[in-house]
Structure formats: C-alpha cells, structure tokens
C-alpha cells in the first residue's frame, strides 16, 4: 500500500517527460527543434457561485447572467445557475434519521418532487452577447451553483442585486458571482455590536469539505474555536455570523478562509445599523502593490482597511488617483501595517468631489504582500448608505459586470502606471436593444469616470465588458445606484480579468520516445 504514492509520482514524471519531449520533437526530425509558444485558447468550462441573498424581509433580488459575444469553445454549450441545498439544523436531524424510515409512509414521492425543484435552473443563458435575468422575493432564496460550457464558458459573468427597502440596514446589495477557490482574504469585516456580518460558504461539489476561518483584529489573531473546521456539505451553502466565532467585539477585522480538500465560494454580507448594507467580496491575492478603484465623486467617507499576512511588517504609500493626477491624503500619506494585525485609517471625504481610486505601493525597496479593502459611504444621517471596494486585479484581456440599468450605472477606469486605451462594450438589453462600443483613453495616474453609452432601444438590463487594447494595466469598477425612499442606495463591483482564455502548450505526438 505504501508504494502506491511513489508509483503515481513515477508515472506522472514519466508522462511529463514524454509530453515534454513530444512537444519539442516532431515526427521524422533529428534532434529537438525550437519549442513553440503556447496557444491562447478559450476555456471550455466555467463555474460560478452566488451566495444566498435571503434572510431579509421585503427584499427583491435580481440575477443577471451574460457571456460576452466572441469566440468560444467548439460546441454550443449551456450556462445555468441552479439552487444549492440550504443547510439547517432540521437537515442534520433528518440525516441522522435516514435509513431508519427507508422510504416508509410514502415520503419518497415528496423527496423526488423536492429534488426536482432543487435541480430546476433559476437562470438559463442560451446565447452569447445578450443577458438574461430572473427575479425573486423569496426570503429563503438559496445560494446558486452555476456551470457554463462550450461557447458560453469564456467570460461568463453573473451578478445578484438585492434591494432591501426597510429596516435599520436597508440598502442595495450587489455581488458578482465568483469562481470557487481555496483561499480568501476579507479585510474590512467586523464583529462589532453595530454590525451583523455573515460569511457565506458555498460548496459546488458533491462531496463535503472542511473550511477554516481565521479572524485578525488590530492586536492580532482573535480567539476562536468555532471557526476551526467548519463542515460544508456537498452542493450546499453555510452562513455563519462572524460575531459568534469569537468573544471579541472588534470594529475592523480581517477574515481568512481556507479549505481542506476542495474549493468553495465565499463572500461576506455586511449589515451596519443605521448605515446600510452590502456584500464584501474578497481582496485580490496578497501583493506588494494594490489598486482599489471606483470611489464615487460624492463619497462622504472612505475607510481603508489593510492586512499583512506574512511574517514581516509593511509600510505603504497611500495615494488617491484622481481625475487629473495622483496625490497623497494630507496626514495619511503612509500606513504602517504590523504583521498579522489589521490596520485601518479614515480618509474621510478624500475625493473632494471628484471620482478617484486608492493605490497602495511599498515605501522603500521592500514589497511586503498585503490585502486591502475600502468601506465607502455616501450621504449622511438617515440618508447614509455604504458599499465595499476590495483591492482587485487589472482588467487584463477582458472583464465583465453583468447588471446595469438605463439609469444609475457609472464606470470607473484607473491607469496606475501608464496611459492606456480600453474598449467598452455595452451589450444588448435582456429584453431588447443593440450593443454599442466605445473607446476611452485613460491617462497615467488618473481615474476616468464615464457614464456608459446605453444600448440603442434598450429594454431590461445590460452588461458592460471592458477590454484593454494598448498601454499599461487598467483597473475598473462599476457603481450602480438605485434611489429608494429618498436614499441613494449604491453598490460597487470591481472588474478583474475574466480568465476566459488559457495558455495551452503546443504538443506534437512522437511515439518513438516509447521505443527501447
């Protein structure tokens, strides 16, 4: 039995050697010719996970799904979002009793109906370039597990947008449904008494997995026994209230989620008393330099939270990339981040009535990796509303945000290092309209805020796709505003590269390498 892993390793090495040699040697050739560059090809399968929007009375949730028009895989493919199974205490009790009843009392038929309902797609996309939408007001709406294949896989995007019109944490919650992963960082969470932060863990696979949750405050790790080893059943979603994972009530917390033996989706639903509500998405992977794009021009408060997960402290330069040039906030031009401790700074109304983005860069020659997020507020008093902007990757080749309306969508484009040229496509509408394309130039060190050109004859929602055409990297975010009861409710979604294409090595078959 102990020799099995070694046999597998040996087999893998042998296969790698064969593949590598075959890639370099064509049949009939003597010697090894120069290796060809890998081909950049569209992906053939994409997975997305949307957490449960439920738990709020009178809320309305809209799901919007789109695959950008363009070249995709060979077959037509499908793109569907299906309900995950909610996990409750009653479910656990039912699992314990399974086998005892064995289908007695005629309950098999009811179970079959429930399973059929669970498997029915909530959103089905049938063609690229045109979004589809679905709505629900179900207080118990489940998380969604999605898969796209074939020509609908490259760049597939989905968003859930919830309007919560009443209560102390009324507001607009928006979240781009994310791909499953094994490691997530969430600076900007809280266990304070004024906050109700729920972390949602969604498992897309059939087998259960275990997730570990670590919490870090300004003084270091927070004591927690519950977060060590959370079981997430297969094809299910588990919400956990962060304040129940520790006895420490802390204003600014960084949450780290890792998995054992599988991948999950993770996002934090924030509800802040008398201030609003929104989703906090994960920061991009730890890096020495970060960009947090898309602060609205009328922001009344900007709160920066950062964390250094390694063993070294980090000193970073804080800059706002404004409309015309970068500048450092007075009195807050640098931030010291101690290792394993959450740091924060209140930048107040740093934008001064102009749109902007925050750039964090190392002070000196060191480049200690960090993660970061912004809590942004608009309005004041009982008219206040909040949103979160995590550090994000550049747009890269292409990025899409799915849910946009005829009014209320604003796109922010930031070029931190060099001038850049981008193409912005507004898709056809979900119920009618033709796509439009426009090109913008973003000056180095600035943030360009544009109102997207609405598709001609628009009916329903549309999607925005941003593509980098030339120049330096571009970071992007879209702000969606919906006015309810005199309150400008808003949410901000960043646009990282959609990963719609991958490098595929060029391989030539050469069976002669198998001969003795």
Short mmCIF file of C-alpha atoms in Angstrom, two decimals:
data_model
loop_
_atom_site.label_atom_id
_atom_site.label_comp_id
_atom_site.label_asym_id
_atom_site.label_seq_id
_atom_site.Cartn_x
_atom_site.Cartn_y
_atom_site.Cartn_z
CA UNK A 1 0.00 0.00 0.00
CA UNK A 2 2.81 2.44 0.86
CA UNK A 3 4.34 2.06 -2.61
CA UNK A 4 1.24 3.43 -4.35
CA UNK A 5 2.08 7.17 -3.97
CA UNK A 6 5.60 6.54 -5.26
CA UNK A 7 4.22 4.65 -8.25
CA UNK A 8 1.87 7.52 -9.02
CA UNK A 9 4.69 10.05 -8.77
CA UNK A 10 6.91 7.97 -11.02
CA UNK A 11 4.10 7.61 -13.56
CA UNK A 12 3.47 11.35 -13.50
CA UNK A 13 7.15 12.14 -14.03
CA UNK A 14 7.33 9.69 -16.92
CA UNK A 15 4.25 11.18 -18.53
CA UNK A 16 5.67 14.67 -18.12
CA UNK A 17 8.90 13.58 -19.77
CA UNK A 18 7.03 12.04 -22.69
CA UNK A 19 4.82 15.08 -23.09
CA UNK A 20 7.72 17.49 -22.84
CA UNK A 21 9.80 15.59 -25.40
CA UNK A 22 6.85 15.24 -27.75
CA UNK A 23 6.28 18.98 -27.56
CA UNK A 24 9.82 19.66 -28.73
CA UNK A 25 10.35 16.92 -31.32
CA UNK A 26 8.25 16.45 -34.45
CA UNK A 27 7.99 13.02 -36.15
CA UNK A 28 10.81 12.39 -38.58
CA UNK A 29 13.05 15.16 -37.24
CA UNK A 30 16.53 14.62 -35.85
CA UNK A 31 17.23 16.50 -32.66
CA UNK A 32 14.95 18.91 -30.83
CA UNK A 33 13.66 21.96 -32.73
CA UNK A 34 12.85 25.21 -31.01
CA UNK A 35 9.76 24.97 -28.76
CA UNK A 36 6.71 26.84 -29.96
CA UNK A 37 4.90 29.31 -27.74
CA UNK A 38 1.73 28.12 -26.01
CA UNK A 39 -1.51 28.92 -27.76
CA UNK A 40 -4.04 31.18 -26.04
CA UNK A 41 -7.39 29.39 -26.30
CA UNK A 42 -10.90 29.94 -24.88
CA UNK A 43 -11.83 27.93 -21.80
CA UNK A 44 -14.43 25.23 -22.28
CA UNK A 45 -15.92 25.19 -18.79
CA UNK A 46 -16.57 27.91 -16.17
CA UNK A 47 -18.04 27.68 -12.67
CA UNK A 48 -19.71 30.49 -10.70
CA UNK A 49 -21.23 30.57 -7.21
CA UNK A 50 -23.77 33.08 -5.87
CA UNK A 51 -24.42 33.17 -2.08
CA UNK A 52 -27.93 33.21 -0.68
CA UNK A 53 -29.47 36.70 -0.79
CA UNK A 54 -32.19 35.62 1.65
CA UNK A 55 -32.79 36.47 5.28
CA UNK A 56 -34.23 39.93 4.59
CA UNK A 57 -37.96 40.69 4.53
CA UNK A 58 -39.49 42.62 1.61
CA UNK A 59 -36.24 42.35 -0.37
CA UNK A 60 -36.21 41.91 -4.15
CA UNK A 61 -33.28 40.13 -5.81
CA UNK A 62 -32.39 40.22 -9.50
CA UNK A 63 -29.98 37.76 -11.11
CA UNK A 64 -28.31 38.80 -14.37
CA UNK A 65 -26.18 36.46 -16.47
CA UNK A 66 -24.16 37.07 -19.64
CA UNK A 67 -21.37 35.62 -21.76
CA UNK A 68 -19.69 38.29 -23.90
CA UNK A 69 -20.01 37.85 -27.65
CA UNK A 70 -16.86 36.47 -29.22
CA UNK A 71 -15.00 33.28 -29.97
CA UNK A 72 -15.74 30.37 -27.67
CA UNK A 73 -15.33 26.62 -27.50
CA UNK A 74 -16.43 24.35 -30.32
CA UNK A 75 -19.81 23.13 -29.10
CA UNK A 76 -22.82 25.33 -28.34
CA UNK A 77 -22.76 24.63 -24.60
CA UNK A 78 -25.01 25.68 -21.73
CA UNK A 79 -24.88 28.17 -18.85
CA UNK A 80 -27.15 27.59 -15.86
CA UNK A 81 -27.43 28.70 -12.24
CA UNK A 82 -29.14 26.08 -10.06
CA UNK A 83 -30.16 26.20 -6.38
CA UNK A 84 -27.83 24.81 -3.75
CA UNK A 85 -29.28 22.90 -0.84
CA UNK A 86 -29.62 25.05 2.30
CA UNK A 87 -28.10 23.55 5.46
CA UNK A 88 -30.28 23.73 8.59
CA UNK A 89 -30.47 22.00 11.97
CA UNK A 90 -33.53 20.14 10.72
CA UNK A 91 -31.50 18.80 7.80
CA UNK A 92 -28.91 17.45 10.20
CA UNK A 93 -31.62 15.71 12.24
CA UNK A 94 -33.14 14.27 9.07
CA UNK A 95 -29.73 12.94 8.01
CA UNK A 96 -29.39 11.17 11.37
CA UNK A 97 -32.77 9.52 10.90
CA UNK A 98 -32.13 8.38 7.31
CA UNK A 99 -32.08 4.64 6.98
CA UNK A 100 -34.48 4.16 9.88
CA UNK A 101 -37.53 5.06 7.81
CA UNK A 102 -36.20 3.81 4.47
CA UNK A 103 -38.94 5.40 2.42
CA UNK A 104 -41.83 4.46 4.70
CA UNK A 105 -45.05 6.47 4.98
CA UNK A 106 -44.95 7.30 1.25
CA UNK A 107 -42.36 10.07 1.63
CA UNK A 108 -40.26 9.03 -1.38
CA UNK A 109 -42.56 10.90 -3.76
CA UNK A 110 -42.23 14.14 -1.76
CA UNK A 111 -38.47 13.82 -1.74
CA UNK A 112 -38.44 13.31 -5.51
CA UNK A 113 -40.50 16.47 -6.01
CA UNK A 114 -38.19 18.46 -3.74
CA UNK A 115 -35.14 17.18 -5.61
CA UNK A 116 -36.71 18.10 -8.95
CA UNK A 117 -37.43 21.62 -7.72
CA UNK A 118 -33.87 21.93 -6.43
CA UNK A 119 -32.42 20.92 -9.80
CA UNK A 120 -34.53 23.33 -11.87
CA UNK A 121 -32.32 26.21 -13.10
CA UNK A 122 -33.06 29.68 -11.76
CA UNK A 123 -31.22 31.34 -14.66
CA UNK A 124 -30.52 29.78 -18.07
CA UNK A 125 -28.38 31.52 -20.70
CA UNK A 126 -28.82 30.33 -24.29
CA UNK A 127 -26.78 32.75 -26.39
CA UNK A 128 -23.71 34.94 -26.02
CA UNK A 129 -23.93 38.72 -26.14
CA UNK A 130 -27.40 39.04 -24.65
CA UNK A 131 -28.03 38.93 -20.88
CA UNK A 132 -30.85 37.06 -19.19
CA UNK A 133 -32.43 37.98 -15.86
CA UNK A 134 -34.53 36.34 -13.16
CA UNK A 135 -36.11 37.79 -10.03
CA UNK A 136 -37.12 36.52 -6.62
CA UNK A 137 -38.64 37.97 -3.46
CA UNK A 138 -38.25 34.71 -1.53
CA UNK A 139 -36.90 35.40 1.94
CA UNK A 140 -35.37 31.90 1.89
CA UNK A 141 -33.84 32.15 -1.59
CA UNK A 142 -30.96 29.66 -1.77
CA UNK A 143 -27.39 30.05 -2.95
CA UNK A 144 -26.86 29.25 -6.63
CA UNK A 145 -24.31 26.92 -8.22
CA UNK A 146 -23.55 27.58 -11.87
CA UNK A 147 -21.72 25.94 -14.74
CA UNK A 148 -21.15 27.16 -18.30
CA UNK A 149 -19.72 25.01 -21.10
CA UNK A 150 -18.75 25.31 -24.75
CA UNK A 151 -19.15 28.69 -26.40
CA UNK A 152 -20.91 30.09 -23.32
CA UNK A 153 -17.98 29.38 -20.97
CA UNK A 154 -15.36 32.06 -21.88
CA UNK A 155 -16.01 35.20 -19.84
CA UNK A 156 -19.32 34.00 -18.36
CA UNK A 157 -20.44 36.51 -15.72
CA UNK A 158 -23.36 36.73 -13.31
CA UNK A 159 -24.47 39.19 -10.66
CA UNK A 160 -27.07 39.19 -7.94
CA UNK A 161 -28.51 42.55 -6.91
CA UNK A 162 -30.83 42.88 -3.91
CA UNK A 163 -32.87 45.92 -2.91
CA UNK A 164 -33.65 45.93 0.81
CA UNK A 165 -36.01 48.90 1.26
CA UNK A 166 -36.65 48.80 5.01
CA UNK A 167 -35.04 48.14 8.37
CA UNK A 168 -32.01 49.59 10.13
CA UNK A 169 -29.71 48.13 7.47
CA UNK A 170 -31.72 48.97 4.36
CA UNK A 171 -29.74 49.35 1.17
CA UNK A 172 -28.59 47.91 -2.15
CA UNK A 173 -26.55 44.71 -2.07
CA UNK A 174 -24.60 43.77 -5.18
CA UNK A 175 -22.15 40.95 -5.82
CA UNK A 176 -20.52 39.47 -8.89
CA UNK A 177 -20.91 35.71 -8.52
CA UNK A 178 -17.41 34.27 -8.12
CA UNK A 179 -15.42 31.23 -9.13
CA UNK A 180 -14.71 28.60 -6.46
CA UNK A 181 -11.29 28.79 -4.80
CA UNK A 182 -9.32 27.52 -1.81
CA UNK A 183 -8.07 30.75 -0.20
CA UNK A 184 -9.87 34.05 0.54
CA UNK A 185 -8.93 37.28 2.34
CA UNK A 186 -11.58 39.73 3.59
CA UNK A 187 -10.16 42.91 5.16
CA UNK A 188 -12.99 45.23 6.23
CA UNK A 189 -15.23 42.80 8.14
CA UNK A 190 -16.32 43.39 11.75
CA UNK A 191 -17.55 41.70 14.91
CA UNK A 192 -18.74 44.98 16.47
CA UNK A 193 -22.18 45.17 18.10
CA UNK A 194 -23.39 47.57 15.40
CA UNK A 195 -22.59 45.04 12.67
CA UNK A 196 -24.19 41.81 11.52
CA UNK A 197 -21.58 40.25 9.22
CA UNK A 198 -22.38 36.80 7.83
CA UNK A 199 -19.80 34.84 5.90
CA UNK A 200 -21.39 32.56 3.29
CA UNK A 201 -19.52 29.40 2.27
CA UNK A 202 -20.83 27.54 -0.79
CA UNK A 203 -19.59 24.11 -1.86
CA UNK A 204 -20.28 23.33 -5.56
CA UNK A 205 -19.13 19.70 -5.44
CA UNK A 206 -20.90 16.53 -4.37
CA UNK A 207 -18.52 15.72 -1.51
CA UNK A 208 -18.44 17.59 1.80
CA UNK A 209 -15.36 19.61 2.67
CA UNK A 210 -13.90 21.41 5.66
CA UNK A 211 -13.17 25.14 5.76
CA UNK A 212 -11.09 27.01 8.34
CA UNK A 213 -11.89 30.61 9.30
CA UNK A 214 -9.30 32.84 10.98
CA UNK A 215 -10.06 36.31 12.36
CA UNK A 216 -7.46 39.07 12.85
CA UNK A 217 -8.05 42.33 14.69
CA UNK A 218 -5.80 45.37 15.34
CA UNK A 219 -3.96 43.42 18.07
CA UNK A 220 -3.54 40.18 16.12
CA UNK A 221 -5.49 36.89 15.88
CA UNK A 222 -8.85 36.74 17.65
CA UNK A 223 -9.53 33.70 19.80
CA UNK A 224 -11.96 31.36 18.06
CA UNK A 225 -12.70 27.66 18.40
CA UNK A 226 -15.79 27.50 16.19
CA UNK A 227 -14.09 28.69 13.00
CA UNK A 228 -11.53 25.87 13.06
CA UNK A 229 -13.00 23.14 10.92
CA UNK A 230 -16.40 24.16 9.51
CA UNK A 231 -18.02 21.37 7.51
CA UNK A 232 -19.74 22.46 4.29
CA UNK A 233 -21.88 19.61 2.86
CA UNK A 234 -21.79 18.86 -0.85
CA UNK A 235 -23.71 21.21 -3.15
CA UNK A 236 -24.75 23.27 -0.14
CA UNK A 237 -24.19 26.68 1.44
CA UNK A 238 -23.46 27.55 5.07
CA UNK A 239 -23.86 31.09 6.52
CA UNK A 240 -22.00 31.94 9.74
CA UNK A 241 -22.35 35.10 11.85
CA UNK A 242 -18.81 36.33 12.47
CA UNK A 243 -19.59 37.69 15.94
CA UNK A 244 -20.46 34.15 17.07
CA UNK A 245 -16.99 32.89 16.15
CA UNK A 246 -15.24 34.98 18.81
CA UNK A 247 -15.99 36.77 22.07
CA UNK A 248 -14.06 39.86 20.91
CA UNK A 249 -16.14 42.75 19.58
CA UNK A 250 -13.79 44.45 17.10
CA UNK A 251 -14.54 47.26 14.66
CA UNK A 252 -12.09 46.29 11.90
CA UNK A 253 -11.38 42.61 11.27
CA UNK A 254 -9.61 40.68 8.54
CA UNK A 255 -11.12 37.27 7.77
CA UNK A 256 -9.05 34.48 6.22
CA UNK A 257 -10.83 31.43 4.78
CA UNK A 258 -9.03 28.31 3.59
CA UNK A 259 -10.27 24.85 2.63
CA UNK A 260 -9.18 21.28 3.13
CA UNK A 261 -9.59 19.03 0.10
CA UNK A 262 -11.92 21.10 -2.06
CA UNK A 263 -12.98 24.51 -3.38
CA UNK A 264 -15.74 26.85 -2.24
CA UNK A 265 -17.27 30.23 -2.92
CA UNK A 266 -17.01 32.79 -0.12
CA UNK A 267 -18.46 36.27 0.46
CA UNK A 268 -19.47 38.35 3.48
CA UNK A 269 -22.87 40.02 3.78
CA UNK A 270 -22.48 43.20 5.85
CA UNK A 271 -25.36 44.90 7.64
CA UNK A 272 -24.50 48.00 9.66
CA UNK A 273 -27.07 49.62 11.98
CA UNK A 274 -28.38 52.93 10.62
CA UNK A 275 -25.76 52.94 7.84
CA UNK A 276 -26.72 50.37 5.23
CA UNK A 277 -25.80 47.00 3.85
CA UNK A 278 -23.80 45.37 1.04
CA UNK A 279 -21.63 42.42 0.13
CA UNK A 280 -17.91 42.43 0.92
CA UNK A 281 -16.07 40.48 -1.79
CA UNK A 282 -12.61 39.02 -1.28
CA UNK A 283 -9.50 41.10 -1.89
CA UNK A 284 -7.16 40.04 -4.65
CA UNK A 285 -4.26 37.81 -3.61
CA UNK A 286 -1.65 39.39 -1.28
CA UNK A 287 0.66 41.71 -3.22
CA UNK A 288 3.19 44.45 -2.55
CA UNK A 289 1.18 46.98 -4.59
CA UNK A 290 -2.62 47.21 -4.75
CA UNK A 291 -5.27 49.29 -6.51
CA UNK A 292 -8.80 49.84 -5.14
CA UNK A 293 -10.78 51.50 -7.96
CA UNK A 294 -14.10 53.30 -8.19
CA UNK A 295 -14.67 55.69 -5.27
CA UNK A 296 -17.75 57.78 -6.20
CA UNK A 297 -17.23 61.52 -6.56
CA UNK A 298 -19.82 62.27 -3.86
CA UNK A 299 -18.38 59.88 -1.25
CA UNK A 300 -18.74 61.38 2.23
CA UNK A 301 -16.47 58.85 3.97
CA UNK A 302 -13.70 56.49 2.83
CA UNK A 303 -12.29 54.00 5.35
CA UNK A 304 -9.22 51.94 4.37
CA UNK A 305 -8.53 48.56 5.99
CA UNK A 306 -5.32 46.62 5.23
CA UNK A 307 -3.57 43.49 6.49
CA UNK A 308 -0.09 41.94 6.11
CA UNK A 309 -0.49 38.13 6.26
CA UNK A 310 3.23 37.29 6.27
CA UNK A 311 5.87 37.49 8.97
CA UNK A 312 7.05 41.00 8.05
CA UNK A 313 5.51 44.39 8.72
CA UNK A 314 4.56 46.53 5.73
CA UNK A 315 4.91 50.25 5.14
CA UNK A 316 2.89 51.51 2.20
CA UNK A 317 2.40 54.81 0.46
CA UNK A 318 -1.26 55.82 0.20
CA UNK A 319 -2.25 57.75 -2.92
CA UNK A 320 -5.52 58.81 -4.46
CA UNK A 321 -5.55 58.56 -8.24
CA UNK A 322 -7.89 61.44 -9.00
CA UNK A 323 -9.40 62.94 -12.10
CA UNK A 324 -6.24 64.77 -13.18
CA UNK A 325 -3.29 63.49 -11.13
CA UNK A 326 -2.29 61.33 -8.17
CA UNK A 327 -1.93 62.88 -4.71
CA UNK A 328 -1.43 61.74 -1.12
CA UNK A 329 -4.11 62.46 1.51
CA UNK A 330 -2.93 65.09 3.99
CA UNK A 331 -1.70 63.43 7.17
CA UNK A 332 -2.29 59.94 5.78
CA UNK A 333 0.32 59.64 3.06
CA UNK A 334 1.73 56.42 4.56
CA UNK A 335 0.33 53.50 6.53
CA UNK A 336 2.25 51.11 8.78
CA UNK A 337 0.78 47.60 8.82
CA UNK A 338 2.11 45.27 11.51
CA UNK A 339 2.40 41.59 10.64
CA UNK A 340 -0.77 39.61 11.41
CA UNK A 341 -2.56 42.77 12.63
CA UNK A 342 -5.36 44.64 10.90
CA UNK A 343 -4.56 48.29 10.21
CA UNK A 344 -7.07 50.98 9.24
CA UNK A 345 -7.24 54.67 8.50
CA UNK A 346 -10.18 57.02 8.00
CA UNK A 347 -9.59 59.00 4.80
CA UNK A 348 -12.87 60.91 5.27
CA UNK A 349 -14.08 62.73 2.14
CA UNK A 350 -10.71 62.37 0.43
CA UNK A 351 -12.04 62.64 -3.12
CA UNK A 352 -13.03 66.31 -2.73
CA UNK A 353 -15.99 65.96 -5.06
CA UNK A 354 -14.10 64.10 -7.79
CA UNK A 355 -14.02 60.37 -8.61
CA UNK A 356 -10.92 58.51 -7.51
CA UNK A 357 -9.16 55.26 -6.71
CA UNK A 358 -6.70 54.33 -3.97
CA UNK A 359 -3.24 52.99 -4.83
CA UNK A 360 -1.02 51.34 -2.20
CA UNK A 361 2.69 50.94 -3.00
CA UNK A 362 5.70 49.91 -0.88
CA UNK A 363 7.74 52.52 0.94
CA UNK A 364 11.39 51.87 0.17
CA UNK A 365 12.79 48.81 -1.56
CA UNK A 366 10.75 46.19 0.30
CA UNK A 367 7.46 44.86 -1.06
CA UNK A 368 5.68 43.01 1.74
CA UNK A 369 2.46 41.42 0.39
CA UNK A 370 -0.77 42.88 1.76
CA UNK A 371 -4.52 42.73 1.21
CA UNK A 372 -6.92 45.68 1.49
CA UNK A 373 -10.48 46.96 1.09
CA UNK A 374 -12.40 50.22 1.35
CA UNK A 375 -15.64 50.97 3.15
CA UNK A 376 -17.24 53.85 1.24
CA UNK A 377 -20.25 55.88 2.41
CA UNK A 378 -22.50 58.30 0.55
CA UNK A 379 -25.00 60.62 2.18
CA UNK A 380 -25.27 61.24 5.91
CA UNK A 381 -27.59 60.63 8.86
CA UNK A 382 -30.63 58.54 7.98
CA UNK A 383 -29.84 59.02 4.27
CA UNK A 384 -26.46 57.29 4.51
CA UNK A 385 -25.61 54.16 2.54
CA UNK A 386 -22.42 52.07 2.36
CA UNK A 387 -20.55 49.89 -0.13
CA UNK A 388 -17.24 48.00 -0.20
CA UNK A 389 -14.38 48.10 -2.71
CA UNK A 390 -11.76 45.34 -2.36
CA UNK A 391 -8.33 45.53 -3.98
CA UNK A 392 -8.63 43.99 -7.42
CA UNK A 393 -6.61 42.65 -10.33
CA UNK A 394 -6.33 44.60 -13.60
CA UNK A 395 -8.94 44.15 -16.32
CA UNK A 396 -6.33 42.31 -18.37
CA UNK A 397 -7.67 40.99 -21.65
CA UNK A 398 -11.34 41.34 -20.74
CA UNK A 399 -13.70 41.77 -17.80
CA UNK A 400 -17.48 41.99 -17.49
CA UNK A 401 -20.03 43.21 -14.97
CA UNK A 402 -23.49 41.85 -15.69
CA UNK A 403 -26.20 44.03 -14.10
CA UNK A 404 -26.59 47.58 -15.43
CA UNK A 405 -29.68 49.74 -15.77
CA UNK A 406 -30.79 52.54 -18.11
CA UNK A 407 -30.04 54.96 -15.26
CA UNK A 408 -27.65 54.66 -12.34
CA UNK A 409 -24.58 52.89 -13.83
CA UNK A 410 -21.18 54.62 -13.73
CA UNK A 411 -17.89 53.05 -14.86
CA UNK A 412 -14.52 53.98 -13.29
CA UNK A 413 -11.30 53.28 -15.19
CA UNK A 414 -7.91 53.68 -13.47
CA UNK A 415 -4.46 53.53 -15.07
CA UNK A 416 -1.94 53.43 -12.19
CA UNK A 417 1.29 53.19 -14.17
CA UNK A 418 0.96 54.30 -17.82
CA UNK A 419 -1.53 55.68 -20.31
CA UNK A 420 -3.95 53.02 -21.52
CA UNK A 421 -6.60 52.59 -24.18
CA UNK A 422 -9.68 50.47 -23.44
CA UNK A 423 -12.72 49.33 -25.38
CA UNK A 424 -16.05 49.34 -23.54
CA UNK A 425 -18.94 47.29 -24.93
CA UNK A 426 -22.50 47.76 -23.67
CA UNK A 427 -24.33 44.56 -24.52
CA UNK A 428 -27.78 44.16 -25.99
CA UNK A 429 -30.56 44.50 -23.42
CA UNK A 430 -32.12 41.48 -21.75
CA UNK A 431 -35.46 42.38 -23.37
CA UNK A 432 -34.31 44.33 -26.40
CA UNK A 433 -31.75 46.75 -27.79
CA UNK A 434 -28.49 46.68 -29.74
CA UNK A 435 -24.95 46.64 -28.32
CA UNK A 436 -22.71 49.69 -28.61
CA UNK A 437 -18.93 50.01 -28.49
CA UNK A 438 -16.85 52.98 -27.38
CA UNK A 439 -13.12 53.51 -26.81
CA UNK A 440 -11.57 55.54 -23.99
CA UNK A 441 -8.02 56.69 -23.18
CA UNK A 442 -7.04 56.78 -19.50
CA UNK A 443 -4.08 58.95 -18.52
CA UNK A 444 -1.40 57.51 -16.25
CA UNK A 445 -2.04 58.06 -12.53
CA UNK A 446 -5.67 59.10 -13.00
CA UNK A 447 -9.20 57.80 -12.71
CA UNK A 448 -11.62 58.34 -15.58
CA UNK A 449 -15.31 58.17 -14.66
CA UNK A 450 -17.71 57.61 -17.58
CA UNK A 451 -21.42 57.08 -17.94
CA UNK A 452 -21.77 54.09 -20.28
CA UNK A 453 -23.48 54.65 -23.59
CA UNK A 454 -26.84 52.92 -23.16
CA UNK A 455 -27.62 50.35 -25.88
CA UNK A 456 -29.88 51.65 -28.64
CA UNK A 457 -33.51 50.69 -27.95
CA UNK A 458 -32.61 49.27 -24.52
CA UNK A 459 -35.21 47.22 -22.70
CA UNK A 460 -34.28 45.49 -19.47
CA UNK A 461 -30.73 45.18 -18.10
CA UNK A 462 -27.44 45.20 -19.97
CA UNK A 463 -23.85 44.15 -19.30
CA UNK A 464 -20.59 46.10 -19.54
CA UNK A 465 -17.46 44.48 -20.96
CA UNK A 466 -14.08 46.24 -20.72
CA UNK A 467 -11.08 45.18 -22.85
CA UNK A 468 -7.54 46.55 -22.66
CA UNK A 469 -6.38 47.47 -26.17
CA UNK A 470 -2.99 49.07 -25.51
CA UNK A 471 -0.83 50.74 -22.91
CA UNK A 472 -0.43 49.92 -19.23
CA UNK A 473 -2.72 47.93 -16.92
CA UNK A 474 -6.22 49.24 -16.18
CA UNK A 475 -8.27 48.62 -13.05
CA UNK A 476 -12.03 49.08 -13.27
CA UNK A 477 -15.16 49.22 -11.14
CA UNK A 478 -18.83 49.88 -11.79
CA UNK A 479 -21.10 51.78 -9.37
CA UNK A 480 -24.82 51.00 -9.56
CA UNK A 481 -27.22 53.43 -7.86
CA UNK A 482 -30.90 52.84 -7.12
CA UNK A 483 -32.88 55.54 -5.30
CA UNK A 484 -35.41 54.26 -2.76
CA UNK A 485 -37.25 56.43 -0.23
CA UNK A 486 -35.02 59.39 -1.00
CA UNK A 487 -31.87 57.35 -0.28
CA UNK A 488 -29.19 56.90 -2.96
CA UNK A 489 -28.60 53.21 -2.40
CA UNK A 490 -25.49 52.01 -4.20
CA UNK A 491 -23.12 49.10 -4.70
CA UNK A 492 -19.69 48.84 -6.34
CA UNK A 493 -18.39 45.83 -8.28
CA UNK A 494 -14.78 45.55 -9.47
CA UNK A 495 -13.88 44.08 -12.88
CA UNK A 496 -10.87 41.71 -12.71
CA UNK A 497 -9.79 39.69 -15.74
CA UNK A 498 -12.46 37.09 -16.52
CA UNK A 499 -9.99 34.26 -17.20
CA UNK A 500 -11.84 33.46 -20.42
CA UNK A 501 -8.71 32.19 -22.14
CA UNK A 502 -5.84 29.98 -21.00
CA UNK A 503 -2.39 29.07 -22.29
CA UNK A 504 -2.39 25.61 -23.90
CA UNK A 505 1.04 24.10 -24.72
CA UNK A 506 1.58 23.09 -28.33
CA UNK A 507 2.21 19.32 -28.34
CA UNK A 508 3.28 17.10 -31.24
CA UNK A 509 2.85 13.35 -30.98
CA UNK A 510 6.05 11.30 -31.20
CA UNK A 511 5.60 7.63 -30.29
CA UNK A 512 9.28 6.91 -30.96
CA UNK A 513 10.13 8.08 -27.43
CA UNK A 514 8.40 4.95 -26.14
CA UNK A 515 10.72 2.60 -28.05
CA UNK A 516 13.57 0.84 -26.30
#
